[in-house]
Amino acid sequence: MIMKVWQLLALVTLTLFSCVEVEVEAEEEVSTRAWQLTHPLDPLSQQELTLVQTTVLNKYPTATNTVFFHYVGLQDPDKATLLKSLSSPRSHSQPPRTAFVIAIINSQTHQLTVNLQLPNVVLSDTLHRGTGFPTLTVEEQTEAIALPLKYGPFLESVKKRGLNVSEVVCSSFTVGWYGQTERGRRVLRIECFLKNGTANIYVRPINGIVILADIDRMEIVVYRDNAVEPVPKAENTEYRASHLKPPFSPRLHSYAFHQPQGPGFTIRGHTLSWANWKFHIGYDVRAGVVISTASIYDPEVHKSRSVLYRGYISELFVPYQDPTEEWYYKTFFDAGEFGFGQSMVSLEPLHDCPPHAQFLDVYFAGRDGTPQHLKNAICVFEKYGGISWRHTETGIPNEEIREVRSDVSLIVRSVVTVGNYDNVIDWEFKPSGSIKPAISLSGMLEIKAVDITHKDQIKGDQHGTLVSENSIGVYHDHYYIYHLDFDIDGVDNSFVKTNLKTVQVTDNSSKRKSYWTTSSEVVKSESDAKIKLGLSPCELAVVNPSKKTSTGNEVGYRLIPNAAAHPLLTEDDYPQRRGAFTNYNVWVTPYNKTQKWAGGLYVDQSRGDDTLAVWTKQNRSIENKDIVLWYVVGIHHVPCQEDFPIMPLLSTEFELRPTNFFERNPVLKTLSPGIVKWPGCGKP
Amino acid sequence: MIMKVWQLLALVTLTLFSCVEVEVEAEEEVSTRAWQLTHPLDPLSQQELTLVQTTVLNKYPTATNTVFFHYVGLQDPDKATLLKSLSSPRSHSQPPRTAFVIAIINSQTHQLTVNLQLPNVVLSDTLHRGTGFPTLTVEEQTEAIALPLKYGPFLESVKKRGLNVSEVVCSSFTVGWYGQTERGRRVLRIECFLKNGTANIYVRPINGIVILADIDRMEIVVYRDNAVEPVPKAENTEYRASHLKPPFSPRLHSYAFHQPQGPGFTIRGHTLSWANWKFHIGYDVRAGVVISTASIYDPEVHKSRSVLYRGYISELFVPYQDPTEEWYYKTFFDAGEFGFGQSMVSLEPLHDCPPHAQFLDVYFAGRDGTPQHLKNAICVFEKYGGISWRHTETGIPNEEIREVRSDVSLIVRSVVTVGNYDNVIDWEFKPSGSIKPAISLSGMLEIKAVDITHKDQIKGDQHGTLVSENSIGVYHDHYYIYHLDFDIDGVDNSFVKTNLKTVQVTDNSSKRKSYWTTSSEVVKSESDAKIKLGLSPCELAVVNPSKKTSTGNEVGYRLIPNAAAHPLLTEDDYPQRRGAFTNYNVWVTPYNKTQKWAGGLYVDQSRGDDTLAVWTKQNRSIENKDIVLWYVVGIHHVPCQEDFPIMPLLSTEFELRPTNFFERNPVLKTLSPGIVKWPGCGKP
């Protein structure tokens, strides 16, 4: 029975690739390589999602129950068992494959675990009685935003404004938590926009109206029409080429790109092999893309060495900075409230990803448990044109030496679009061992309509920039927190902080009056690992204290951060309590299966009682243990007119760089990729 | 007469391109477009350098004088005259073209200006009597490093160590300044290395010996053999593929790249036009690549608008952090002491730059004034594969909207190799208006030989990392300071600091307890413009206070910095006084023709009396004036084993981003570049 399921899975995973070559190749191998073609961390397949649906509905038949699926994902296998099974793939000791489910059944929040290898086996079923609500479903938001269009008072408000309701589109927003003590209900704020003359609804808000909808009863429970604000003009807000008039400028020259040997990477199931790297590309409806079991081949020891057990974006906190009635509540948690994976969008071949990219599809459970298919959700491609290393030596008489290695890196890309914003999420891998996660922002600003057309008319704080007539781009932040579970050459690691400090020369032992040196401290506990970056110079590394180089340095990886952003809300403010994981830029915790979500498991209307900041109050030991490094990428966003009506990419990246992990430069003996001359269209 | 010279120049500039198409095209146009083909900021041509040589030697015949040229470059034309001439290219009102020369004539430092339009006209000739010496010439360093090999005591030291002098290579190092008050002489430290078994001399120092050479007398003036240190092994230090044994790994797949319409940019003389950008690519023997008169086309107003009058790296300060006798003095100023332009190296087609790059050559004066030719000194190419902007709209019922524009950017690249380090200097331009300067480090570490093979043997501070047996990679910093003379929509600009600050809600006017808002201050004077980044959240912009957008925002450009590094030497320490321009990350000064070099004009053995820190003590007004923004990019470098024997690129970049410069996203109507399918080798 189990065997059958695995073979089934094998076939399913094959369908995840849009690259024909891979499909064909793999299909040939199915019969013989079924086992290799699946991985214990593979996301739930279409069949598995269906299995979960039937299993749960078998226990709670819809004839007598209302059942809504809010989260269906893979229950993390026991890490030790998983690593053991991977190290001996031939032994059939796969960890049991289980689904974790959050469902609202008859208005109660259930946490269920479901066996994925046998039908109709619910392994556990408990109620969530704490604060906070599950991630929203797409379907309930769709129903909620339709409510105003059938709601009398709203129709009057529309009429009062001389607008045509057929041109009105609404959108839903989570309400956050502002100190109320009663349990509360699942509600959403609804705002409406005008779409005539543009597809860019976010820049045409119909402001002055407060709408609150109860999404369990699916009805409007609060409605206020406070003030009539002018709706910003549609003029100059359209972004679809099909709706723009020429001239289109500037002209960019076209190009052709080709890899005669095909791409340098291969994907089997969800496992990617490229150059010296091997890792698993997973997907979770809440986390989005998950990079797992990344290891790199070490030419010195002729084996692959583990680097990263798992990396993903655990939460994205976006607090807006307008305290007024219509805006104060806008403090969004895009992963926990809306689902980062659920908000992923299909990538556009040739434009979101270059011509030689390969694409992966993903599946997730809809509200009724039915598998939803997202095509081209992830792309993988190689990037050429950089330099790996170089030197020109002019210092040796009668020798002209120049050695240059051009670089190739591998990029795994996805785009998460939560309403107005598009987040381009890249994971870049380099043969040198570096991993460079990058985030790029595009999409639209959230606009507040005001009766102001020129800065001179502004009285008082408008809480944003007048980016166009009647349009305030409201101040806000973007805080992404990465979960980086390093396994540097093994599971047990330590976090080392190397401080750079000035030494003053007072004994005339040198002609210098000062110099700097380093002092490294192994960080013992969670409290000491909380770091605000930028205040004092230091290098941060995760090392394996039991693995040393031949010269005795501990093998490790270093975090090279970008400019740090610190929160500007007071720590006791409600949104900041919920987003307390931004209080520091870096945190380190012992690995804990249940601590995956820095803002908590139930984030909608959460009260900050299940955040990274709370977990770390235990001040657990993190020395020579399986540890997770959490890193916050923050952007304070003061909008400008260039962000309007749609924003050119704003990018930031950081680097995870091997530091005494290798005996020496691991690409010393890596040759540059060959270059095929045009029109040599054939093989080189 | 003048006319003739300009036509001559026109022809000369044509020879600067290795791209056949451009040459041909341009030659056809010479007769008609000679004027357009030259630019008042063009670097000195081969002919002009010869003119300078003959003019100076005509005044100081070598029969009776010793004449050494230490700097020959373009004397900055008067900015107003230059801008006027550019705005009306047809009027022949070119600013007079003059060379600035620093020469050591009969052991005295002369500053001369030479007319480049008439032969044998020395316009001025003054003596430099202050502190500091001119940039070193290549030739005198070559002579100096040969001295030990003919010096008895050194030969004995070599013998004593059982080494073969035929395998010894020496290198010269500037000595800095450590408080002595007497004028001193032009001297260099010399260190020697062993090259047998490797081309990587820097990792095989013959330590324990102190050599000081007087480079005017060209003789060794101090020699001490203090201690015999083991010379690190050659094993595993070679980096030339031709000298490495297989296997070479990992394998990277080859590729082909083609632009059927050719590159998207055109270069006339030194003036580049691409997409909406137009700028001048200059060269200076001290500064290296200089970007000038960069302007961008604004589709709203149908004209080009000025952004950057000039941008270049003014100085690079590299203080090492070992206070011992053999290392304390290593506090290098790579631009002022060695010449950033003089240290540029030929780029390797296909590897330093991608296949579709075009190359420019440069010329500079040798010590005797003879023009030196550096082939492929600069490359220009387009980078594809990114995203310019995107949005997927799922919020409008029954409409599936996805708009993505793929990005193309233009990169101007050069490599400056000062001894062991290779600095890859990129200027990236985007159609969105962003300029992204990037610096990448490669090359070798400076190694200190020690009698230590394992970390366990280390006693006391070794001032570095044991990167290999007997090899300490010494701690050091890299501080690059950019001179960014913005002319945002005109010459007179202001520097605006926008502070982000928390506002606490105490009157229950909101359910929020806090939010942040901004307060902008126009920075009035140099003192207030000195900024240490990372201490408080702010946005920094250069704006034109007399040009506003339709909604009343001042047009400007914003500096988006990377993680900031602050100096760790005490401010009164001698090297820090010389490198005082690193005391802050950002400085703003009024434009001043004579204040080009942040470390001073005469940096070798300088005493810090002519640095940016000294100039700004005048605390001049910078409001609504022609201002220069100086930005320091700093890297604290704690070496690791991966940096050995040659270092994979370590990169950092920052962004100059239009902020309310345009009415709206300037690439809203820019279409993605076409993609030509393989094997469609023909035109699209």
Short mmCIF file of N, CA and C in Angstrom, two decimals, chain B residues 207-305:
data_model
loop_
_atom_site.label_atom_id
_atom_site.label_comp_id
_atom_site.label_asym_id
_atom_site.label_seq_id
_atom_site.Cartn_x
_atom_site.Cartn_y
_atom_site.Cartn_z
N ASN B 207 59.75 37.46 5.06
CA ASN B 207 59.60 38.43 6.15
C ASN B 207 60.85 38.51 7.02
N GLY B 208 60.81 39.47 7.93
CA GLY B 208 61.91 39.65 8.86
C GLY B 208 62.93 40.67 8.40
N ILE B 209 62.72 41.20 7.20
CA ILE B 209 63.68 42.15 6.62
C ILE B 209 63.02 43.51 6.44
N VAL B 210 63.72 44.56 6.82
CA VAL B 210 63.22 45.92 6.60
C VAL B 210 64.11 46.62 5.58
N ILE B 211 63.49 47.04 4.47
CA ILE B 211 64.24 47.75 3.43
C ILE B 211 63.57 49.08 3.15
N LEU B 212 64.34 50.15 3.20
CA LEU B 212 63.82 51.45 2.84
C LEU B 212 64.67 52.01 1.70
N ALA B 213 64.01 52.44 0.63
CA ALA B 213 64.76 52.96 -0.52
C ALA B 213 64.41 54.43 -0.75
N ASP B 214 65.44 55.23 -0.99
CA ASP B 214 65.25 56.62 -1.39
C ASP B 214 65.05 56.60 -2.90
N ILE B 215 63.88 57.04 -3.37
CA ILE B 215 63.60 56.88 -4.80
C ILE B 215 63.99 58.10 -5.62
N ASP B 216 64.52 59.14 -4.97
CA ASP B 216 65.12 60.21 -5.76
C ASP B 216 66.56 59.84 -6.05
N ARG B 217 67.26 59.39 -5.00
CA ARG B 217 68.63 58.91 -5.20
C ARG B 217 68.64 57.50 -5.79
N MET B 218 67.48 56.86 -5.69
CA MET B 218 67.32 55.48 -6.12
C MET B 218 68.39 54.58 -5.49
N GLU B 219 68.37 54.55 -4.14
CA GLU B 219 69.29 53.68 -3.41
C GLU B 219 68.66 53.25 -2.09
N ILE B 220 69.11 52.14 -1.60
CA ILE B 220 68.62 51.64 -0.32
C ILE B 220 69.27 52.44 0.80
N VAL B 221 68.44 53.00 1.69
CA VAL B 221 68.98 53.86 2.75
C VAL B 221 68.84 53.23 4.13
N VAL B 222 67.96 52.27 4.25
CA VAL B 222 67.84 51.53 5.51
C VAL B 222 67.73 50.05 5.17
N TYR B 223 68.51 49.25 5.88
CA TYR B 223 68.41 47.80 5.70
C TYR B 223 68.58 47.10 7.03
N ARG B 224 67.61 46.28 7.40
CA ARG B 224 67.72 45.49 8.63
C ARG B 224 67.19 44.09 8.39
N ASP B 225 67.94 43.12 8.84
CA ASP B 225 67.47 41.74 8.79
C ASP B 225 67.18 41.32 10.22
N ASN B 226 65.93 41.43 10.63
CA ASN B 226 65.57 41.25 12.04
C ASN B 226 65.43 39.81 12.46
N ALA B 227 64.77 39.04 11.61
CA ALA B 227 64.45 37.67 12.02
C ALA B 227 64.14 36.84 10.80
N VAL B 228 64.49 35.58 10.91
CA VAL B 228 64.18 34.66 9.81
C VAL B 228 62.82 34.01 10.07
N GLU B 229 61.86 34.37 9.23
CA GLU B 229 60.53 33.74 9.33
C GLU B 229 60.42 32.71 8.21
N PRO B 230 59.72 31.61 8.47
CA PRO B 230 59.56 30.63 7.38
C PRO B 230 58.74 31.24 6.24
N VAL B 231 59.18 31.03 5.03
CA VAL B 231 58.40 31.49 3.88
C VAL B 231 57.27 30.49 3.64
N PRO B 232 56.02 30.97 3.60
CA PRO B 232 54.91 30.04 3.37
C PRO B 232 55.11 29.21 2.10
N LYS B 233 54.61 27.99 2.13
CA LYS B 233 54.76 27.07 1.01
C LYS B 233 54.06 27.56 -0.25
N ALA B 234 54.57 27.14 -1.39
CA ALA B 234 53.94 27.47 -2.68
C ALA B 234 52.73 26.58 -2.92
N GLU B 235 52.74 25.42 -2.30
CA GLU B 235 51.67 24.44 -2.47
C GLU B 235 50.28 25.09 -2.31
N ASN B 236 49.39 24.82 -3.26
CA ASN B 236 48.01 25.31 -3.21
C ASN B 236 47.87 26.82 -3.32
N THR B 237 48.91 27.50 -3.83
CA THR B 237 48.79 28.96 -3.96
C THR B 237 48.68 29.40 -5.42
N GLU B 238 48.97 28.49 -6.33
CA GLU B 238 48.93 28.83 -7.75
C GLU B 238 47.48 29.04 -8.19
N TYR B 239 47.28 30.00 -9.09
CA TYR B 239 45.91 30.26 -9.55
C TYR B 239 45.78 30.22 -11.07
N ARG B 240 46.89 30.04 -11.78
CA ARG B 240 46.81 29.98 -13.25
C ARG B 240 46.34 28.59 -13.68
N ALA B 241 45.28 28.56 -14.45
CA ALA B 241 44.75 27.27 -14.91
C ALA B 241 45.85 26.46 -15.59
N SER B 242 46.73 27.18 -16.29
CA SER B 242 47.79 26.48 -17.03
C SER B 242 48.76 25.76 -16.09
N HIS B 243 48.74 26.13 -14.82
CA HIS B 243 49.66 25.52 -13.86
C HIS B 243 48.96 24.64 -12.83
N LEU B 244 47.64 24.47 -13.00
CA LEU B 244 46.88 23.63 -12.06
C LEU B 244 46.60 22.28 -12.68
N LYS B 245 46.54 21.27 -11.83
CA LYS B 245 46.24 19.92 -12.34
C LYS B 245 44.74 19.68 -12.30
N PRO B 246 44.21 18.92 -13.28
CA PRO B 246 42.81 18.52 -13.20
C PRO B 246 42.59 17.70 -11.92
N PRO B 247 41.37 17.44 -11.48
CA PRO B 247 40.13 17.86 -12.14
C PRO B 247 39.79 19.33 -11.89
N PHE B 248 39.22 19.96 -12.92
CA PHE B 248 38.68 21.31 -12.75
C PHE B 248 37.18 21.18 -12.53
N SER B 249 36.71 21.76 -11.48
CA SER B 249 35.29 21.58 -11.17
C SER B 249 34.78 22.79 -10.42
N PRO B 250 33.47 23.01 -10.32
CA PRO B 250 32.43 22.27 -11.04
C PRO B 250 32.36 22.74 -12.50
N ARG B 251 31.76 21.93 -13.35
CA ARG B 251 31.61 22.31 -14.75
C ARG B 251 30.45 23.29 -14.87
N LEU B 252 30.65 24.31 -15.66
CA LEU B 252 29.58 25.27 -15.93
C LEU B 252 29.24 25.21 -17.41
N HIS B 253 27.96 25.25 -17.73
CA HIS B 253 27.57 25.11 -19.13
C HIS B 253 27.88 26.38 -19.93
N SER B 254 28.22 26.16 -21.20
CA SER B 254 28.56 27.30 -22.05
C SER B 254 27.28 27.99 -22.55
N TYR B 255 27.44 29.14 -23.12
CA TYR B 255 26.28 29.91 -23.56
C TYR B 255 26.62 30.78 -24.75
N ALA B 256 25.57 31.23 -25.41
CA ALA B 256 25.72 32.17 -26.51
C ALA B 256 24.80 33.35 -26.26
N PHE B 257 25.30 34.52 -26.57
CA PHE B 257 24.50 35.73 -26.39
C PHE B 257 24.61 36.56 -27.65
N HIS B 258 23.51 37.11 -28.08
CA HIS B 258 23.54 37.87 -29.34
C HIS B 258 22.50 38.97 -29.32
N GLN B 259 22.88 40.11 -29.86
CA GLN B 259 21.94 41.22 -30.04
C GLN B 259 21.79 41.47 -31.53
N PRO B 260 20.69 40.98 -32.13
CA PRO B 260 20.54 41.10 -33.58
C PRO B 260 20.63 42.53 -34.09
N GLN B 261 20.19 43.48 -33.28
CA GLN B 261 20.28 44.89 -33.71
C GLN B 261 21.60 45.51 -33.26
N GLY B 262 22.48 44.70 -32.71
CA GLY B 262 23.71 45.26 -32.14
C GLY B 262 23.42 45.83 -30.78
N PRO B 263 24.44 46.39 -30.15
CA PRO B 263 24.23 46.94 -28.81
C PRO B 263 23.24 48.10 -28.84
N GLY B 264 22.58 48.31 -27.72
CA GLY B 264 21.58 49.38 -27.65
C GLY B 264 22.18 50.75 -27.45
N PHE B 265 23.49 50.79 -27.27
CA PHE B 265 24.13 52.09 -27.02
C PHE B 265 25.02 52.47 -28.20
N THR B 266 25.27 53.76 -28.31
CA THR B 266 26.24 54.23 -29.30
C THR B 266 27.24 55.13 -28.57
N ILE B 267 28.47 55.08 -29.02
CA ILE B 267 29.51 55.91 -28.44
C ILE B 267 30.11 56.77 -29.55
N ARG B 268 30.05 58.07 -29.35
CA ARG B 268 30.67 59.04 -30.27
C ARG B 268 31.75 59.75 -29.48
N GLY B 269 32.97 59.62 -29.92
CA GLY B 269 34.05 60.16 -29.10
C GLY B 269 34.00 59.43 -27.77
N HIS B 270 33.81 60.15 -26.70
CA HIS B 270 33.65 59.51 -25.39
C HIS B 270 32.23 59.65 -24.87
N THR B 271 31.33 60.10 -25.73
CA THR B 271 29.96 60.36 -25.29
C THR B 271 29.07 59.18 -25.62
N LEU B 272 28.46 58.64 -24.57
CA LEU B 272 27.63 57.47 -24.73
C LEU B 272 26.16 57.85 -24.70
N SER B 273 25.40 57.29 -25.61
CA SER B 273 23.95 57.44 -25.61
C SER B 273 23.33 56.07 -25.53
N TRP B 274 22.41 55.91 -24.61
CA TRP B 274 21.77 54.60 -24.42
C TRP B 274 20.40 54.81 -23.79
N ALA B 275 19.42 54.16 -24.35
CA ALA B 275 18.05 54.28 -23.83
C ALA B 275 17.75 55.76 -23.58
N ASN B 276 17.41 56.13 -22.36
CA ASN B 276 17.11 57.54 -22.08
C ASN B 276 18.32 58.29 -21.51
N TRP B 277 19.46 57.62 -21.44
CA TRP B 277 20.66 58.22 -20.84
C TRP B 277 21.63 58.77 -21.87
N LYS B 278 22.32 59.81 -21.48
CA LYS B 278 23.46 60.31 -22.25
C LYS B 278 24.51 60.78 -21.24
N PHE B 279 25.73 60.31 -21.39
CA PHE B 279 26.80 60.77 -20.49
C PHE B 279 28.15 60.60 -21.15
N HIS B 280 29.16 61.19 -20.52
CA HIS B 280 30.52 61.17 -21.03
C HIS B 280 31.36 60.22 -20.18
N ILE B 281 32.11 59.36 -20.85
CA ILE B 281 33.00 58.43 -20.14
C ILE B 281 34.41 58.97 -20.25
N GLY B 282 34.88 59.54 -19.17
CA GLY B 282 36.22 60.10 -19.18
C GLY B 282 37.21 59.19 -18.49
N TYR B 283 38.45 59.62 -18.48
CA TYR B 283 39.51 58.87 -17.84
C TYR B 283 40.53 59.85 -17.29
N ASP B 284 41.04 59.53 -16.12
CA ASP B 284 42.09 60.34 -15.52
C ASP B 284 43.09 59.39 -14.88
N VAL B 285 44.37 59.67 -15.06
CA VAL B 285 45.41 58.75 -14.60
C VAL B 285 45.36 58.55 -13.09
N ARG B 286 44.76 59.52 -12.41
CA ARG B 286 44.65 59.38 -10.96
C ARG B 286 43.29 58.84 -10.52
N ALA B 287 42.22 59.30 -11.17
CA ALA B 287 40.86 58.92 -10.75
C ALA B 287 40.37 57.63 -11.38
N GLY B 288 40.94 57.30 -12.53
CA GLY B 288 40.39 56.18 -13.30
C GLY B 288 39.21 56.67 -14.12
N VAL B 289 38.16 55.85 -14.18
CA VAL B 289 36.99 56.22 -14.98
C VAL B 289 36.26 57.39 -14.31
N VAL B 290 35.88 58.35 -15.14
CA VAL B 290 35.11 59.51 -14.67
C VAL B 290 33.84 59.62 -15.51
N ILE B 291 32.70 59.58 -14.83
CA ILE B 291 31.41 59.75 -15.51
C ILE B 291 31.03 61.22 -15.43
N SER B 292 30.73 61.82 -16.56
CA SER B 292 30.43 63.25 -16.55
C SER B 292 29.16 63.57 -17.32
N THR B 293 28.62 64.74 -16.99
CA THR B 293 27.45 65.32 -17.66
C THR B 293 26.39 64.27 -18.00
N ALA B 294 26.03 63.48 -17.00
CA ALA B 294 25.00 62.46 -17.20
C ALA B 294 23.63 63.13 -17.17
N SER B 295 22.87 62.91 -18.20
CA SER B 295 21.52 63.45 -18.25
C SER B 295 20.57 62.37 -18.74
N ILE B 296 19.31 62.51 -18.37
CA ILE B 296 18.32 61.51 -18.73
C ILE B 296 17.12 62.18 -19.39
N TYR B 297 16.62 61.51 -20.42
CA TYR B 297 15.50 62.06 -21.18
C TYR B 297 14.19 61.88 -20.40
N ASP B 298 13.46 62.96 -20.29
CA ASP B 298 12.18 62.93 -19.57
C ASP B 298 11.05 62.97 -20.58
N PRO B 299 10.33 61.85 -20.71
CA PRO B 299 9.28 61.78 -21.73
C PRO B 299 8.15 62.79 -21.49
N GLU B 300 8.00 63.25 -20.23
CA GLU B 300 6.93 64.20 -19.93
C GLU B 300 7.20 65.56 -20.55
N VAL B 301 8.45 65.97 -20.51
CA VAL B 301 8.80 67.32 -20.99
C VAL B 301 9.58 67.28 -22.30
N HIS B 302 9.76 66.04 -22.80
CA HIS B 302 10.43 65.88 -24.10
C HIS B 302 11.81 66.53 -24.13
N LYS B 303 12.52 66.42 -23.02
CA LYS B 303 13.92 66.89 -23.09
C LYS B 303 14.77 66.13 -22.08
N SER B 304 16.08 66.22 -22.29
CA SER B 304 17.02 65.61 -21.36
C SER B 304 17.22 66.54 -20.18
N ARG B 305 17.33 65.95 -19.01
CA ARG B 305 17.52 66.75 -17.80
C ARG B 305 18.79 66.29 -17.11
#
